[in-house]
Coordinates of C-alpha atoms in Angstrom, one line a residue:
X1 CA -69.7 91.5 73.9
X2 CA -71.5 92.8 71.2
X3 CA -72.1 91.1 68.1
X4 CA -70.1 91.9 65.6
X5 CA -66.7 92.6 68.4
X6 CA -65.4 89.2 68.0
X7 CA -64.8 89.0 64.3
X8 CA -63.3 92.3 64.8
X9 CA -60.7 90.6 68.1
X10 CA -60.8 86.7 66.4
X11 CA -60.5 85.1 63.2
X12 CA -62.9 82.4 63.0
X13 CA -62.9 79.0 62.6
X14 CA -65.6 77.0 60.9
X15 CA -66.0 74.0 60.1
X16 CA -68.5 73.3 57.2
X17 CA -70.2 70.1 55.9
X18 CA -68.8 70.1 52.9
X19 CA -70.0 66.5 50.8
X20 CA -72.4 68.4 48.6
X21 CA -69.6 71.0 46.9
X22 CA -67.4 67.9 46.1
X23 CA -70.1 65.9 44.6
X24 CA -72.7 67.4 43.5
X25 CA -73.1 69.2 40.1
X26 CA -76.7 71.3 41.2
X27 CA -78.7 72.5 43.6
X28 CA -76.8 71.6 47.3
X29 CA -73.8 71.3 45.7
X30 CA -73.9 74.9 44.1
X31 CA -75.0 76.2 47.4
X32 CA -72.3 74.7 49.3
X33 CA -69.4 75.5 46.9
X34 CA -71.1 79.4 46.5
X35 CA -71.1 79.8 50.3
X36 CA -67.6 78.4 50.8
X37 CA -66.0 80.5 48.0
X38 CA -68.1 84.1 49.0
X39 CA -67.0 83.7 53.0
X40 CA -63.2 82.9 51.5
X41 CA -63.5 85.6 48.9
X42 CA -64.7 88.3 51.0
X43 CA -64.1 87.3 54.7
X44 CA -60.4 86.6 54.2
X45 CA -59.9 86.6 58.0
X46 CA -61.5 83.5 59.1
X47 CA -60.4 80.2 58.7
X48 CA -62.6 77.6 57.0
X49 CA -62.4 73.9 57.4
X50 CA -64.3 71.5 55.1
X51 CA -65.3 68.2 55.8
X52 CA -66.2 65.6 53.1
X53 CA -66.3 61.8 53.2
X54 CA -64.5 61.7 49.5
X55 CA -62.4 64.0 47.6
X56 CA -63.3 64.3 43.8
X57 CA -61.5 66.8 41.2
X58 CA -63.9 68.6 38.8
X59 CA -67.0 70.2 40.8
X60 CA -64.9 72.0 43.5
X61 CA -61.7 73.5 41.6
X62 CA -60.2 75.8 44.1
X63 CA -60.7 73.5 47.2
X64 CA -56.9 73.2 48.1
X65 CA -57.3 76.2 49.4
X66 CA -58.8 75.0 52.5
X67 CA -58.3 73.1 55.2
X68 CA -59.7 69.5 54.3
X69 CA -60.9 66.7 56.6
X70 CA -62.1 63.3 55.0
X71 CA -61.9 59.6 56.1
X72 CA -58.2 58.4 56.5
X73 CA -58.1 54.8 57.5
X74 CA -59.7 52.0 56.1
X75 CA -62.7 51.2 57.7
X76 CA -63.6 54.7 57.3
X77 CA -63.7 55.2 53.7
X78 CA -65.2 52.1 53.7
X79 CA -68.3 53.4 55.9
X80 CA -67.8 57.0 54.4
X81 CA -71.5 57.8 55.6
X82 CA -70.7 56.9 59.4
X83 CA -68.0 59.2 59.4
X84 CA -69.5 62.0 58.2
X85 CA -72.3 61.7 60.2
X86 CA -71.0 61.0 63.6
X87 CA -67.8 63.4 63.3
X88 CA -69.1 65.1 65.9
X89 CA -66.0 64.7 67.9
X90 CA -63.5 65.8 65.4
X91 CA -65.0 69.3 65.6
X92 CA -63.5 69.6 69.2
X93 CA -60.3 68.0 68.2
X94 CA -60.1 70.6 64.9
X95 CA -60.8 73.5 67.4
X96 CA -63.6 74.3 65.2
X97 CA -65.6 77.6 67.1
X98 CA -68.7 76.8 65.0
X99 CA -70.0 74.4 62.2
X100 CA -72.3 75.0 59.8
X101 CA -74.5 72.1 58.2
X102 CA -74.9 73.6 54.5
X103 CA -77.0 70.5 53.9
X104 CA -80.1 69.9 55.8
X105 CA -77.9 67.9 58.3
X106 CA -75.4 68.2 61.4
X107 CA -73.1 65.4 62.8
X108 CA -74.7 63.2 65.4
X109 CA -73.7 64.3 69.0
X110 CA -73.4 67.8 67.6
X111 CA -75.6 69.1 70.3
X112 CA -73.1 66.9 72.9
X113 CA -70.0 69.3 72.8
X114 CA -69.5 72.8 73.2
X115 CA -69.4 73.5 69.1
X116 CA -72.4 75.7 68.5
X117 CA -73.9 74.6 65.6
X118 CA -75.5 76.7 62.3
X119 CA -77.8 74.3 59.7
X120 CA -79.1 75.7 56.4
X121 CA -82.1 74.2 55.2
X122 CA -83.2 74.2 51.4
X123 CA -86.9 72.9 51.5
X124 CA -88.9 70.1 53.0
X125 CA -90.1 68.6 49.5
X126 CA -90.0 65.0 50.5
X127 CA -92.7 66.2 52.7
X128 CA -94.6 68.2 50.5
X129 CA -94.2 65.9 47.7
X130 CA -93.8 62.5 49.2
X131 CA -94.9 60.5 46.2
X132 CA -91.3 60.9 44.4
X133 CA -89.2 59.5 47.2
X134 CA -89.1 56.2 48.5
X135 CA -90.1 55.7 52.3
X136 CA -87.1 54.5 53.5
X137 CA -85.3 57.8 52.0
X138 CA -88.5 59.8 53.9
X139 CA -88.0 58.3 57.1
X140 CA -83.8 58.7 56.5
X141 CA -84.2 62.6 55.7
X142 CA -87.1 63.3 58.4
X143 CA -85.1 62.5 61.3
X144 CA -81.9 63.9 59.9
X145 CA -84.0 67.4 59.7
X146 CA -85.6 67.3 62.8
X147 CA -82.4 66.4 64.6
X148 CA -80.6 69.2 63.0
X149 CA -83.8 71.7 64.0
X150 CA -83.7 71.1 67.4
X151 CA -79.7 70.7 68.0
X152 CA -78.6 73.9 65.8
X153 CA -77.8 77.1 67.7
X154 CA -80.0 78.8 64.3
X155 CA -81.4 77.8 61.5
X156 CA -81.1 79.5 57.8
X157 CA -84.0 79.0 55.6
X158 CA -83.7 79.8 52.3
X159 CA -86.3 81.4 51.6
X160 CA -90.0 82.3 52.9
X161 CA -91.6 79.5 52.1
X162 CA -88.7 77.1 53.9
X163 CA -89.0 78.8 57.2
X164 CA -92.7 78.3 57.0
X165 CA -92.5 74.9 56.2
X166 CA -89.9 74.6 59.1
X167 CA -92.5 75.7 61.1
X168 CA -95.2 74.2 60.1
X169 CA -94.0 70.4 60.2
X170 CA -91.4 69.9 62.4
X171 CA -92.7 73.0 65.2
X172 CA -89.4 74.8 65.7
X173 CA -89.8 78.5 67.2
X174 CA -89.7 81.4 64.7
X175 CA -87.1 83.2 66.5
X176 CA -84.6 80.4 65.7
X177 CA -85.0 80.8 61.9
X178 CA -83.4 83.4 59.7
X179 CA -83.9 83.8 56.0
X180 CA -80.9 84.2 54.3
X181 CA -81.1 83.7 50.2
X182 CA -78.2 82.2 48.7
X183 CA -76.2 84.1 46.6
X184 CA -75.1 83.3 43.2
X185 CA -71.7 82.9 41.4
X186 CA -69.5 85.7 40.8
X187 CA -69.1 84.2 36.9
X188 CA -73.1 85.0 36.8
X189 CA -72.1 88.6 37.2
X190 CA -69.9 88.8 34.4
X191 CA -70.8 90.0 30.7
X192 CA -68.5 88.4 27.9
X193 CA -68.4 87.7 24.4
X194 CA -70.0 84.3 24.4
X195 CA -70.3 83.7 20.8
X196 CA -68.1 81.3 19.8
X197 CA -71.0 79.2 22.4
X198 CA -73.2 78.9 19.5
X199 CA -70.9 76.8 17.4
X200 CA -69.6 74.9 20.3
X201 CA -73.0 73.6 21.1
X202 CA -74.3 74.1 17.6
X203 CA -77.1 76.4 19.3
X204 CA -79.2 78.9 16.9
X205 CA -78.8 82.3 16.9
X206 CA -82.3 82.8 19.1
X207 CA -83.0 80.1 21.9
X208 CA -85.2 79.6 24.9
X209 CA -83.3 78.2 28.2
X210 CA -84.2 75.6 30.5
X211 CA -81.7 74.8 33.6
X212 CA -82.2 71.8 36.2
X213 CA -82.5 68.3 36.4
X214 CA -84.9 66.6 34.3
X215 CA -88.0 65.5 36.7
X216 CA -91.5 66.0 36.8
X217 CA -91.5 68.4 39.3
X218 CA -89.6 70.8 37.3
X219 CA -91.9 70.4 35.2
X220 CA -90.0 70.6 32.0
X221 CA -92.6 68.8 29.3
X222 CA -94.8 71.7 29.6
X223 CA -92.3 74.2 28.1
X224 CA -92.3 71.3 25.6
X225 CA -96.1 71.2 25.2
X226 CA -96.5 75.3 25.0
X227 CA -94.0 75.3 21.9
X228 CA -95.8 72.9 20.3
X229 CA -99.3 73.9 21.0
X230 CA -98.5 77.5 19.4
X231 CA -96.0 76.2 16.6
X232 CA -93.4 78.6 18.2
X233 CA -90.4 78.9 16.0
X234 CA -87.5 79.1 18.2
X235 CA -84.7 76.2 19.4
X236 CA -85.2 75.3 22.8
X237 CA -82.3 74.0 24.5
X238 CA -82.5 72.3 27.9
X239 CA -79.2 72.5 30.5
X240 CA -79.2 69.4 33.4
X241 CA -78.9 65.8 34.1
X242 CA -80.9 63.2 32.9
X243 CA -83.5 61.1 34.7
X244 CA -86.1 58.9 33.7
X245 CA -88.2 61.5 33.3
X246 CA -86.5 62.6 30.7
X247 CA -88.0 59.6 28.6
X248 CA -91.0 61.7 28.8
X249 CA -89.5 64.8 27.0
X250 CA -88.0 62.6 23.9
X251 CA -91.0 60.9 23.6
X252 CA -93.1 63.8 23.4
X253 CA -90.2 65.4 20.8
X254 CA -90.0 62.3 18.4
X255 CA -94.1 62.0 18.7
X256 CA -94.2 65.7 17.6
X257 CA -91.3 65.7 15.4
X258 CA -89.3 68.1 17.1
X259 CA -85.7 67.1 16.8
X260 CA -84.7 69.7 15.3
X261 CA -85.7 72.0 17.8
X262 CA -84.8 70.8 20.9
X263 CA -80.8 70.4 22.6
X264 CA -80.3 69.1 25.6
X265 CA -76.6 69.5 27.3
X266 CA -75.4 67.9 30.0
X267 CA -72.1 68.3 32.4
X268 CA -71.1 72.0 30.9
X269 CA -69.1 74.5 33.0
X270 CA -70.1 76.8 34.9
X271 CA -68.5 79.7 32.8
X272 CA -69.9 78.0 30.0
X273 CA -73.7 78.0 31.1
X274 CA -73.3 81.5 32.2
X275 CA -72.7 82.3 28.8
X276 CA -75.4 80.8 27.5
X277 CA -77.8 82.6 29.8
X278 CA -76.3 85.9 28.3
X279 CA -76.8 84.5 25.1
X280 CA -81.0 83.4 25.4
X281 CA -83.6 85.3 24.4
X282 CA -85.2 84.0 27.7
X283 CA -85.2 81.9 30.5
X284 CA -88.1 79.7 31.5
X285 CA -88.2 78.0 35.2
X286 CA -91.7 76.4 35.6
X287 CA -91.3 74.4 38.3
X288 CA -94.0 73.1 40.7
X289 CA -92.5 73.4 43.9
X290 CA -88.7 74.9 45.1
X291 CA -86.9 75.7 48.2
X292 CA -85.7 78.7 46.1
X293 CA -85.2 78.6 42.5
X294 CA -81.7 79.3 41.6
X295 CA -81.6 79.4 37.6
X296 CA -84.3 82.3 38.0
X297 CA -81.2 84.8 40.0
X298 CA -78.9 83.0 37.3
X299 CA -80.4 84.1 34.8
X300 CA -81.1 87.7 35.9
X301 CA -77.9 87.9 37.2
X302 CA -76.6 87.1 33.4
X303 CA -79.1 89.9 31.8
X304 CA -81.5 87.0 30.7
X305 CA -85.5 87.7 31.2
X306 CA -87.2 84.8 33.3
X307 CA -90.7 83.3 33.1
X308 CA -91.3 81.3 36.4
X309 CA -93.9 79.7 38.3
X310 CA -96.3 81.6 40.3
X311 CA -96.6 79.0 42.9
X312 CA -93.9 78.2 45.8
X313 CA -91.4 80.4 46.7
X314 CA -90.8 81.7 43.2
X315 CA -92.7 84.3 42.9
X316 CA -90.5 85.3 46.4
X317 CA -87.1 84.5 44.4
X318 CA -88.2 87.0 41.2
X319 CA -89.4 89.6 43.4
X320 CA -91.2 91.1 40.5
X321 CA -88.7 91.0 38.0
X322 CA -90.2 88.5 36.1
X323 CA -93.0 86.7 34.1
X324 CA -95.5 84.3 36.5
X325 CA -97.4 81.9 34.8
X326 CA -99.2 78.7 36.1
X327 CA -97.2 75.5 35.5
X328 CA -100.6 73.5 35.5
X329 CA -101.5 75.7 32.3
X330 CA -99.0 75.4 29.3
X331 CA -101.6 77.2 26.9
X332 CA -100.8 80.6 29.5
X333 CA -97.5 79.6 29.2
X334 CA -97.7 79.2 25.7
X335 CA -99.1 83.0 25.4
X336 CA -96.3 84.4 27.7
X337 CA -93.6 82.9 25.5
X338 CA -94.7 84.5 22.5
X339 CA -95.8 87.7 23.8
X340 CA -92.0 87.8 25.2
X341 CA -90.6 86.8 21.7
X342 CA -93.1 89.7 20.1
X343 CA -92.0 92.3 22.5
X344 CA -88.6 94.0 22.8
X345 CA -89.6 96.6 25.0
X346 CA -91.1 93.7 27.8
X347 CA -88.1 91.9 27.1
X348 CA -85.9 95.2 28.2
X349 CA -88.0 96.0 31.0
X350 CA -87.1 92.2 32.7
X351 CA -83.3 92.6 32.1
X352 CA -83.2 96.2 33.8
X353 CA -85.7 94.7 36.7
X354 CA -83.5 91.4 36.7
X355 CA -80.1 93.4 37.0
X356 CA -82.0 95.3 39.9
X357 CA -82.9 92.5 42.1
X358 CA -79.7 90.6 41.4
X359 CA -77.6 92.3 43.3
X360 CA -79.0 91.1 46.2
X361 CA -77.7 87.8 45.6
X362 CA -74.3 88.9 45.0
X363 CA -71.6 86.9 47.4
X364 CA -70.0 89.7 48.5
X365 CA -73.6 90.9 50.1
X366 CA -74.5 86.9 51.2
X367 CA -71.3 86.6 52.5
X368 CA -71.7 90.0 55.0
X369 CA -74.8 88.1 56.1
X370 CA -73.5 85.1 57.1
X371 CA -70.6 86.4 58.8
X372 CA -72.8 88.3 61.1
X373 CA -74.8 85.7 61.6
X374 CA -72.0 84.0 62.6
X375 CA -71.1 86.8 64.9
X376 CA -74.3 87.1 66.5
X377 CA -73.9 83.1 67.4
X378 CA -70.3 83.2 69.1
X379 CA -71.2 86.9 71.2

């Protein structure tokens, strides 16, 4: 059969790892949810099941739409963990014709039953970077990857710099890996009148962004440190959960007597934040390391211009559409701000570029991707 005959003959049915869209506000949980909802939106044919050890209301708004497994008697939702990681055997009993780990992870046993198997990696930072996890969570999430490498029927890396990694330390053949980047939110994609934002989060009228969790490897305290060094005269408003790291950025503020310039939001909606990208002068994303990167598509997506790191994969992600700087060097990204404040025309030229490269990241395109992907599995 060729590939692409059996969607065309059968409706699908896949079974997805689905934890991460329930509970997670950012990063795996925006990928799961954005996956779920562009193969539902756009590939109305297939079935999709979900699989979550717990059910919470708030991230995941539409997932009543699906079919949902999670832990039913009580030993199970006791040892929630257990059962999502051996429900290996539920797949056959679902009649699942393929699952895909959307998590770095597949059930144990996976490779045991005839379910072919799809696993989407996001980065191997506890490797890179093992001094901000504890060993035990190392050991936990090295042999999670490496069984899912060698038990999955493909791998999806998303981006570059993840399939090399994948390559690099855990020695899986090329051919096994596909880059697929992950697409962004249809609400990204829409253009509204946001204005009533401003007095909702009492915002000024001109604003830098900042979107992530607070933690030093998304390096936050140098935006802090760049406004400061130059006396830049614009509210900066950081977008993300709080850590301990974020005792840093409120210590630097009250040393430096910037209260009155800084915001920092936490928990807001997704409509909500894509209104405040389309409402920023800029976006800045200065992160050491990612697997991807996805407030920099975000905010292009939203007509916002992006400064980003020029180490990692980000450089990859902006694909020329934005402003690189070094995040070791806030004085260069000090220069970059205020040479973006000082010029409209620059500040045109990244919106237009940021439009451009987008698109690519649109769900309806991610989600033609993946279904082939799928395809290409079950011929």
């Amino acid at each position: 059969m060729k590939p692409g005959l059996f969607c065309i003959f059968n409706a699908m049915r896949i079974g997805f790892d689905a934890k991460r869209a329930f509970l997670n506000a950012s990063g795996l949980g925006n990928y799961s949810r954005n996956t779920i909802n562009a193969l539902h939106r756009f590939s109305k044919n297939n079935q999709y099941v979900l699989y979550t050890p717990k059910i919470k209301d708030g991230l995941f708004e539409n997932y009543n739409q699906f079919d949902i497994h999670s832990p039913e008697n009580p030993i199970e939702k006791i040892f929630k963990s257990i059962w999502r990681s051996y429900s290996s055997k539920r797949l056959i009993k679902n009649k699942i014709d393929l699952f895909h780990g959307l998590s770095n992870e597949l059930p144990k046993g996976i490779h045991k039953t005839k379910v072919p198997a799809v696993v989407t990696i996001h980065d191997l930072i506890f490797i890179r970077f093992p001094q901000f996890y504890k060993a035990i969570d190392r050991k936990i999430y090295f042999s999670k990857v490496k069984y899912a490498c060698s038990s999955a029927q493909k791998i999806i890396a998303i981006s570059q710099q993840t399939k090399d990694d994948i390559i690099r330390f855990f020695n899986v053949n090329p051919n096994k890996i596909e880059v697929v980047y992950q697409s962004v939110s249809p609400v990204f994609f829409k253009q509204e009148n946001n204005k009533n934002l401003l007095s909702k989060y009492n915002l000024s009228e001109r604003f830098i962004l900042s979107v992530g969790t607070h933690e030093p490897r998304k390096n936050q305290l140098s935006i802090l440190k760049a406004i400061h060094s130059e006396k830049i005269d614009i509210q900066v408003v950081f977008v993300g959960k709080s850590t301990s790291y974020s005792k840093n950025l409120t210590r630097f503020i009250t040393e430096n007597k910037m209260e009155n310039q800084v915001k920092f939001l936490i928990n807001i909606s997704e409509n909500d934040l894509a209104g405040l990208y389309q409402l920023a002068y800029c976006s800045i994303y200065i992160s050491f390391f990612e697997g991807f990167g996805l407030p920099v598509i975000e905010s292009m997506a939203s007509h916002c211009p992006v400064i980003t790191s020029n180490v990692s994969c980000l450089p990859e992600t902006a694909g020329g559409a934005a402003i690189l700087c070094s995040p070791n060097n806030f004085s260069e990204l000090a220069i970059q701000i205020k040479t973006l404040l000082e010029n409209s025309d620059l500040r045109n030229d990244l919106i237009q570029k940021g439009i451009e490269r987008a698109r690519l990241f649109h769900p309806e395109y991610f989600s033609e991707k993946m279904i082939s992907l799928y395809t290409g599995i079950l011929s």
